[in-house]
Amino acid sequence: AQYAKNVYREFLIYGVGLLLISLVGISRIYLGVHFPTDVLAGICAGATWALLVSAVFQFSLTRRA
């Protein structure tokens, strides 16, 4: 999203991502495959992993500069 040409496209990318995550989580609960707490824990774990990878990437970029 950081390479989007304008703010509208950036919000669109984030919105589609959140919609996709929400739909997958809701479908898991609806189909009875997971409990809501399992889905919430998976979302939190995924967000933690994404933030950690992003922080390491940003750190490596600043070290090179």
mmCIF file of N, CA, C and O in Angstrom:
data_model
loop_
_atom_site.group_PDB
_atom_site.id
_atom_site.type_symbol
_atom_site.label_atom_id
_atom_site.label_comp_id
_atom_site.label_asym_id
_atom_site.label_seq_id
_atom_site.Cartn_x
_atom_site.Cartn_y
_atom_site.Cartn_z
ATOM 1 N N ALA A 1 0.820 -1.195 0.000
ATOM 2 C CA ALA A 1 0.000 0.000 0.000
ATOM 3 C C ALA A 1 0.862 1.256 0.000
ATOM 4 O O ALA A 1 0.407 2.298 -0.447
ATOM 5 N N GLN A 2 2.087 1.151 0.492
ATOM 6 C CA GLN A 2 2.924 2.349 0.536
ATOM 7 C C GLN A 2 3.327 2.819 -0.852
ATOM 8 O O GLN A 2 3.738 3.956 -1.025
ATOM 9 N N TYR A 3 3.205 1.976 -1.846
ATOM 10 C CA TYR A 3 3.546 2.351 -3.211
ATOM 11 C C TYR A 3 2.329 2.784 -4.024
ATOM 12 O O TYR A 3 2.435 2.986 -5.230
ATOM 13 N N ALA A 4 1.183 2.903 -3.370
ATOM 14 C CA ALA A 4 -0.027 3.345 -4.058
ATOM 15 C C ALA A 4 0.144 4.783 -4.534
ATOM 16 O O ALA A 4 0.825 5.592 -3.898
ATOM 17 N N LYS A 5 -0.472 5.086 -5.664
ATOM 18 C CA LYS A 5 -0.312 6.413 -6.270
ATOM 19 C C LYS A 5 -1.020 7.512 -5.496
ATOM 20 O O LYS A 5 -0.601 8.654 -5.521
ATOM 21 N N ASN A 6 -2.119 7.176 -4.802
ATOM 22 C CA ASN A 6 -2.825 8.188 -4.012
ATOM 23 C C ASN A 6 -3.426 7.540 -2.765
ATOM 24 O O ASN A 6 -3.401 6.323 -2.592
ATOM 25 N N VAL A 7 -3.966 8.369 -1.900
ATOM 26 C CA VAL A 7 -4.497 7.902 -0.618
ATOM 27 C C VAL A 7 -5.704 6.999 -0.823
ATOM 28 O O VAL A 7 -5.898 6.023 -0.093
ATOM 29 N N TYR A 8 -6.527 7.298 -1.826
ATOM 30 C CA TYR A 8 -7.713 6.486 -2.091
ATOM 31 C C TYR A 8 -7.319 5.040 -2.382
ATOM 32 O O TYR A 8 -7.917 4.111 -1.844
ATOM 33 N N ARG A 9 -6.321 4.843 -3.204
ATOM 34 C CA ARG A 9 -5.880 3.476 -3.526
ATOM 35 C C ARG A 9 -5.281 2.781 -2.311
ATOM 36 O O ARG A 9 -5.444 1.579 -2.130
ATOM 37 N N GLU A 10 -4.594 3.538 -1.491
ATOM 38 C CA GLU A 10 -4.015 2.958 -0.274
ATOM 39 C C GLU A 10 -5.125 2.449 0.652
ATOM 40 O O GLU A 10 -5.058 1.328 1.154
ATOM 41 N N PHE A 11 -6.146 3.273 0.875
ATOM 42 C CA PHE A 11 -7.269 2.843 1.698
ATOM 43 C C PHE A 11 -8.012 1.681 1.056
ATOM 44 O O PHE A 11 -8.504 0.795 1.758
ATOM 45 N N LEU A 12 -8.099 1.664 -0.256
ATOM 46 C CA LEU A 12 -8.753 0.562 -0.954
ATOM 47 C C LEU A 12 -7.998 -0.746 -0.723
ATOM 48 O O LEU A 12 -8.602 -1.785 -0.457
ATOM 49 N N ILE A 13 -6.688 -0.709 -0.782
ATOM 50 C CA ILE A 13 -5.878 -1.902 -0.561
ATOM 51 C C ILE A 13 -6.059 -2.413 0.866
ATOM 52 O O ILE A 13 -6.279 -3.610 1.092
ATOM 53 N N TYR A 14 -5.985 -1.504 1.838
ATOM 54 C CA TYR A 14 -6.189 -1.907 3.228
ATOM 55 C C TYR A 14 -7.613 -2.415 3.453
ATOM 56 O O TYR A 14 -7.824 -3.387 4.184
ATOM 57 N N GLY A 15 -8.583 -1.767 2.842
ATOM 58 C CA GLY A 15 -9.979 -2.182 2.994
ATOM 59 C C GLY A 15 -10.243 -3.563 2.438
ATOM 60 O O GLY A 15 -10.929 -4.379 3.063
ATOM 61 N N VAL A 16 -9.698 -3.846 1.256
ATOM 62 C CA VAL A 16 -9.874 -5.174 0.659
ATOM 63 C C VAL A 16 -9.191 -6.231 1.524
ATOM 64 O O VAL A 16 -9.730 -7.317 1.732
ATOM 65 N N GLY A 17 -8.026 -5.906 2.067
ATOM 66 C CA GLY A 17 -7.333 -6.841 2.948
ATOM 67 C C GLY A 17 -8.140 -7.145 4.198
ATOM 68 O O GLY A 17 -8.288 -8.310 4.597
ATOM 69 N N LEU A 18 -8.670 -6.108 4.828
ATOM 70 C CA LEU A 18 -9.488 -6.306 6.026
ATOM 71 C C LEU A 18 -10.772 -7.066 5.716
ATOM 72 O O LEU A 18 -11.209 -7.914 6.507
ATOM 73 N N LEU A 19 -11.377 -6.776 4.568
ATOM 74 C CA LEU A 19 -12.580 -7.493 4.171
ATOM 75 C C LEU A 19 -12.288 -8.974 3.968
ATOM 76 O O LEU A 19 -13.052 -9.836 4.427
ATOM 77 N N LEU A 20 -11.192 -9.284 3.317
ATOM 78 C CA LEU A 20 -10.819 -10.670 3.082
ATOM 79 C C LEU A 20 -10.559 -11.406 4.394
ATOM 80 O O LEU A 20 -11.047 -12.528 4.598
ATOM 81 N N ILE A 21 -9.829 -10.778 5.295
ATOM 82 C CA ILE A 21 -9.556 -11.390 6.595
ATOM 83 C C ILE A 21 -10.859 -11.623 7.355
ATOM 84 O O ILE A 21 -11.072 -12.689 7.943
ATOM 85 N N SER A 22 -11.747 -10.648 7.331
ATOM 86 C CA SER A 22 -13.029 -10.764 8.027
ATOM 87 C C SER A 22 -13.883 -11.878 7.441
ATOM 88 O O SER A 22 -14.474 -12.676 8.189
ATOM 89 N N LEU A 23 -13.955 -11.950 6.123
ATOM 90 C CA LEU A 23 -14.777 -12.982 5.494
ATOM 91 C C LEU A 23 -14.255 -14.390 5.777
ATOM 92 O O LEU A 23 -15.036 -15.317 6.016
ATOM 93 N N VAL A 24 -12.955 -14.549 5.748
ATOM 94 C CA VAL A 24 -12.384 -15.860 6.059
ATOM 95 C C VAL A 24 -12.672 -16.232 7.514
ATOM 96 O O VAL A 24 -13.078 -17.360 7.815
ATOM 97 N N GLY A 25 -12.486 -15.284 8.429
ATOM 98 C CA GLY A 25 -12.759 -15.550 9.839
ATOM 99 C C GLY A 25 -14.216 -15.880 10.093
ATOM 100 O O GLY A 25 -14.530 -16.839 10.811
ATOM 101 N N ILE A 26 -15.115 -15.116 9.482
ATOM 102 C CA ILE A 26 -16.546 -15.369 9.658
ATOM 103 C C ILE A 26 -16.933 -16.722 9.066
ATOM 104 O O ILE A 26 -17.720 -17.466 9.655
ATOM 105 N N SER A 27 -16.366 -17.063 7.926
ATOM 106 C CA SER A 27 -16.705 -18.351 7.314
ATOM 107 C C SER A 27 -16.216 -19.512 8.168
ATOM 108 O O SER A 27 -16.884 -20.547 8.267
ATOM 109 N N ARG A 28 -15.077 -19.369 8.809
ATOM 110 C CA ARG A 28 -14.560 -20.429 9.695
ATOM 111 C C ARG A 28 -15.506 -20.644 10.870
ATOM 112 O O ARG A 28 -15.751 -21.780 11.275
ATOM 113 N N ILE A 29 -16.016 -19.523 11.429
ATOM 114 C CA ILE A 29 -16.946 -19.624 12.556
ATOM 115 C C ILE A 29 -18.281 -20.193 12.083
ATOM 116 O O ILE A 29 -18.856 -21.083 12.713
ATOM 117 N N TYR A 30 -18.782 -19.718 10.942
ATOM 118 C CA TYR A 30 -20.078 -20.149 10.415
ATOM 119 C C TYR A 30 -20.074 -21.641 10.101
ATOM 120 O O TYR A 30 -21.042 -22.349 10.375
ATOM 121 N N LEU A 31 -18.984 -22.123 9.522
ATOM 122 C CA LEU A 31 -18.903 -23.542 9.169
ATOM 123 C C LEU A 31 -18.643 -24.428 10.384
ATOM 124 O O LEU A 31 -18.691 -25.652 10.273
ATOM 125 N N GLY A 32 -18.376 -23.835 11.522
ATOM 126 C CA GLY A 32 -18.154 -24.596 12.741
ATOM 127 C C GLY A 32 -16.781 -25.231 12.822
ATOM 128 O O GLY A 32 -16.572 -26.165 13.594
ATOM 129 N N VAL A 33 -15.852 -24.740 12.023
ATOM 130 C CA VAL A 33 -14.510 -25.309 12.003
ATOM 131 C C VAL A 33 -13.700 -24.792 13.186
ATOM 132 O O VAL A 33 -12.863 -25.510 13.733
ATOM 133 N N HIS A 34 -13.938 -23.531 13.594
ATOM 134 C CA HIS A 34 -13.191 -22.923 14.690
ATOM 135 C C HIS A 34 -14.135 -22.158 15.604
ATOM 136 O O HIS A 34 -15.205 -21.716 15.194
ATOM 137 N N PHE A 35 -13.696 -21.987 16.838
ATOM 138 C CA PHE A 35 -14.398 -21.124 17.777
ATOM 139 C C PHE A 35 -14.001 -19.678 17.483
ATOM 140 O O PHE A 35 -12.931 -19.422 16.927
ATOM 141 N N PRO A 36 -14.844 -18.714 17.883
ATOM 142 C CA PRO A 36 -14.490 -17.302 17.660
ATOM 143 C C PRO A 36 -13.158 -16.913 18.296
ATOM 144 O O PRO A 36 -12.405 -16.109 17.740
ATOM 145 N N THR A 37 -12.850 -17.486 19.448
ATOM 146 C CA THR A 37 -11.573 -17.170 20.097
ATOM 147 C C THR A 37 -10.390 -17.682 19.283
ATOM 148 O O THR A 37 -9.329 -17.057 19.267
ATOM 149 N N ASP A 38 -10.568 -18.817 18.602
ATOM 150 C CA ASP A 38 -9.510 -19.340 17.739
ATOM 151 C C ASP A 38 -9.242 -18.388 16.579
ATOM 152 O O ASP A 38 -8.090 -18.133 16.220
ATOM 153 N N VAL A 39 -10.320 -17.883 15.991
ATOM 154 C CA VAL A 39 -10.183 -16.959 14.865
ATOM 155 C C VAL A 39 -9.516 -15.665 15.326
ATOM 156 O O VAL A 39 -8.606 -15.152 14.672
ATOM 157 N N LEU A 40 -9.937 -15.153 16.470
ATOM 158 C CA LEU A 40 -9.344 -13.933 17.011
ATOM 159 C C LEU A 40 -7.859 -14.139 17.322
ATOM 160 O O LEU A 40 -7.027 -13.270 17.021
ATOM 161 N N ALA A 41 -7.519 -15.282 17.886
ATOM 162 C CA ALA A 41 -6.113 -15.572 18.182
ATOM 163 C C ALA A 41 -5.298 -15.674 16.893
ATOM 164 O O ALA A 41 -4.154 -15.208 16.830
ATOM 165 N N GLY A 42 -5.873 -16.259 15.854
ATOM 166 C CA GLY A 42 -5.181 -16.351 14.571
ATOM 167 C C GLY A 42 -4.945 -14.983 13.947
ATOM 168 O O GLY A 42 -3.877 -14.716 13.395
ATOM 169 N N ILE A 43 -5.932 -14.113 14.043
ATOM 170 C CA ILE A 43 -5.786 -12.756 13.523
ATOM 171 C C ILE A 43 -4.706 -12.004 14.305
ATOM 172 O O ILE A 43 -3.862 -11.321 13.716
ATOM 173 N N CYS A 44 -4.710 -12.150 15.616
ATOM 174 C CA CYS A 44 -3.691 -11.483 16.442
ATOM 175 C C CYS A 44 -2.297 -12.026 16.142
ATOM 176 O O CYS A 44 -1.335 -11.253 16.051
ATOM 177 N N ALA A 45 -2.184 -13.336 15.986
ATOM 178 C CA ALA A 45 -0.881 -13.929 15.675
ATOM 179 C C ALA A 45 -0.392 -13.469 14.308
ATOM 180 O O ALA A 45 0.790 -13.151 14.133
ATOM 181 N N GLY A 46 -1.290 -13.408 13.332
ATOM 182 C CA GLY A 46 -0.916 -12.940 12.001
ATOM 183 C C GLY A 46 -0.506 -11.483 11.998
ATOM 184 O O GLY A 46 0.463 -11.099 11.335
ATOM 185 N N ALA A 47 -1.213 -10.661 12.749
ATOM 186 C CA ALA A 47 -0.865 -9.237 12.835
ATOM 187 C C ALA A 47 0.482 -9.055 13.528
ATOM 188 O O ALA A 47 1.300 -8.230 13.106
ATOM 189 N N THR A 48 0.728 -9.837 14.571
ATOM 190 C CA THR A 48 2.013 -9.764 15.262
ATOM 191 C C THR A 48 3.154 -10.145 14.333
ATOM 192 O O THR A 48 4.189 -9.479 14.283
ATOM 193 N N TRP A 49 2.972 -11.219 13.592
ATOM 194 C CA TRP A 49 3.994 -11.666 12.650
ATOM 195 C C TRP A 49 4.245 -10.601 11.566
ATOM 196 O O TRP A 49 5.391 -10.293 11.246
ATOM 197 N N ALA A 50 3.183 -10.041 11.027
ATOM 198 C CA ALA A 50 3.327 -9.027 9.983
ATOM 199 C C ALA A 50 4.052 -7.790 10.511
ATOM 200 O O ALA A 50 4.911 -7.223 9.831
ATOM 201 N N LEU A 51 3.723 -7.359 11.720
ATOM 202 C CA LEU A 51 4.393 -6.195 12.311
ATOM 203 C C LEU A 51 5.857 -6.495 12.600
ATOM 204 O O LEU A 51 6.719 -5.632 12.407
ATOM 205 N N LEU A 52 6.157 -7.700 13.054
ATOM 206 C CA LEU A 52 7.542 -8.074 13.323
ATOM 207 C C LEU A 52 8.371 -8.091 12.041
ATOM 208 O O LEU A 52 9.473 -7.531 11.998
ATOM 209 N N VAL A 53 7.834 -8.696 10.996
ATOM 210 C CA VAL A 53 8.542 -8.734 9.720
ATOM 211 C C VAL A 53 8.726 -7.325 9.164
ATOM 212 O O VAL A 53 9.793 -6.981 8.659
ATOM 213 N N SER A 54 7.707 -6.496 9.289
ATOM 214 C CA SER A 54 7.794 -5.111 8.821
ATOM 215 C C SER A 54 8.854 -4.335 9.596
ATOM 216 O O SER A 54 9.625 -3.567 9.010
ATOM 217 N N ALA A 55 8.916 -4.542 10.903
ATOM 218 C CA ALA A 55 9.910 -3.838 11.721
ATOM 219 C C ALA A 55 11.322 -4.270 11.359
ATOM 220 O O ALA A 55 12.229 -3.436 11.251
ATOM 221 N N VAL A 56 11.533 -5.569 11.142
ATOM 222 C CA VAL A 56 12.855 -6.054 10.753
ATOM 223 C C VAL A 56 13.241 -5.501 9.387
ATOM 224 O O VAL A 56 14.384 -5.084 9.169
ATOM 225 N N PHE A 57 12.295 -5.462 8.459
ATOM 226 C CA PHE A 57 12.561 -4.928 7.128
ATOM 227 C C PHE A 57 12.922 -3.443 7.191
ATOM 228 O O PHE A 57 13.891 -3.006 6.578
ATOM 229 N N GLN A 58 12.161 -2.673 7.962
ATOM 230 C CA GLN A 58 12.452 -1.247 8.101
ATOM 231 C C GLN A 58 13.807 -1.021 8.770
ATOM 232 O O GLN A 58 14.560 -0.129 8.390
ATOM 233 N N PHE A 59 14.130 -1.835 9.767
ATOM 234 C CA PHE A 59 15.412 -1.727 10.443
ATOM 235 C C PHE A 59 16.560 -2.009 9.484
ATOM 236 O O PHE A 59 17.565 -1.311 9.483
ATOM 237 N N SER A 60 16.391 -3.031 8.642
ATOM 238 C CA SER A 60 17.453 -3.360 7.694
ATOM 239 C C SER A 60 17.619 -2.265 6.637
ATOM 240 O O SER A 60 18.738 -2.007 6.183
ATOM 241 N N LEU A 61 16.543 -1.606 6.257
ATOM 242 C CA LEU A 61 16.637 -0.506 5.302
ATOM 243 C C LEU A 61 17.351 0.705 5.896
ATOM 244 O O LEU A 61 18.140 1.354 5.216
ATOM 245 N N THR A 62 17.070 1.006 7.159
ATOM 246 C CA THR A 62 17.701 2.164 7.785
ATOM 247 C C THR A 62 19.180 1.903 8.080
ATOM 248 O O THR A 62 19.975 2.827 8.081
ATOM 249 N N ARG A 63 19.545 0.655 8.314
ATOM 250 C CA ARG A 63 20.953 0.322 8.567
ATOM 251 C C ARG A 63 21.795 0.492 7.306
ATOM 252 O O ARG A 63 22.961 0.827 7.374
ATOM 253 N N ARG A 64 21.190 0.233 6.148
ATOM 254 C CA ARG A 64 21.917 0.353 4.873
ATOM 255 C C ARG A 64 22.132 1.815 4.484
ATOM 256 O O ARG A 64 23.089 2.129 3.804
ATOM 257 N N ALA A 65 21.201 2.669 4.875
ATOM 258 C CA ALA A 65 21.265 4.084 4.458
ATOM 259 C C ALA A 65 22.255 4.891 5.230
ATOM 260 O O ALA A 65 22.956 4.619 6.055
#
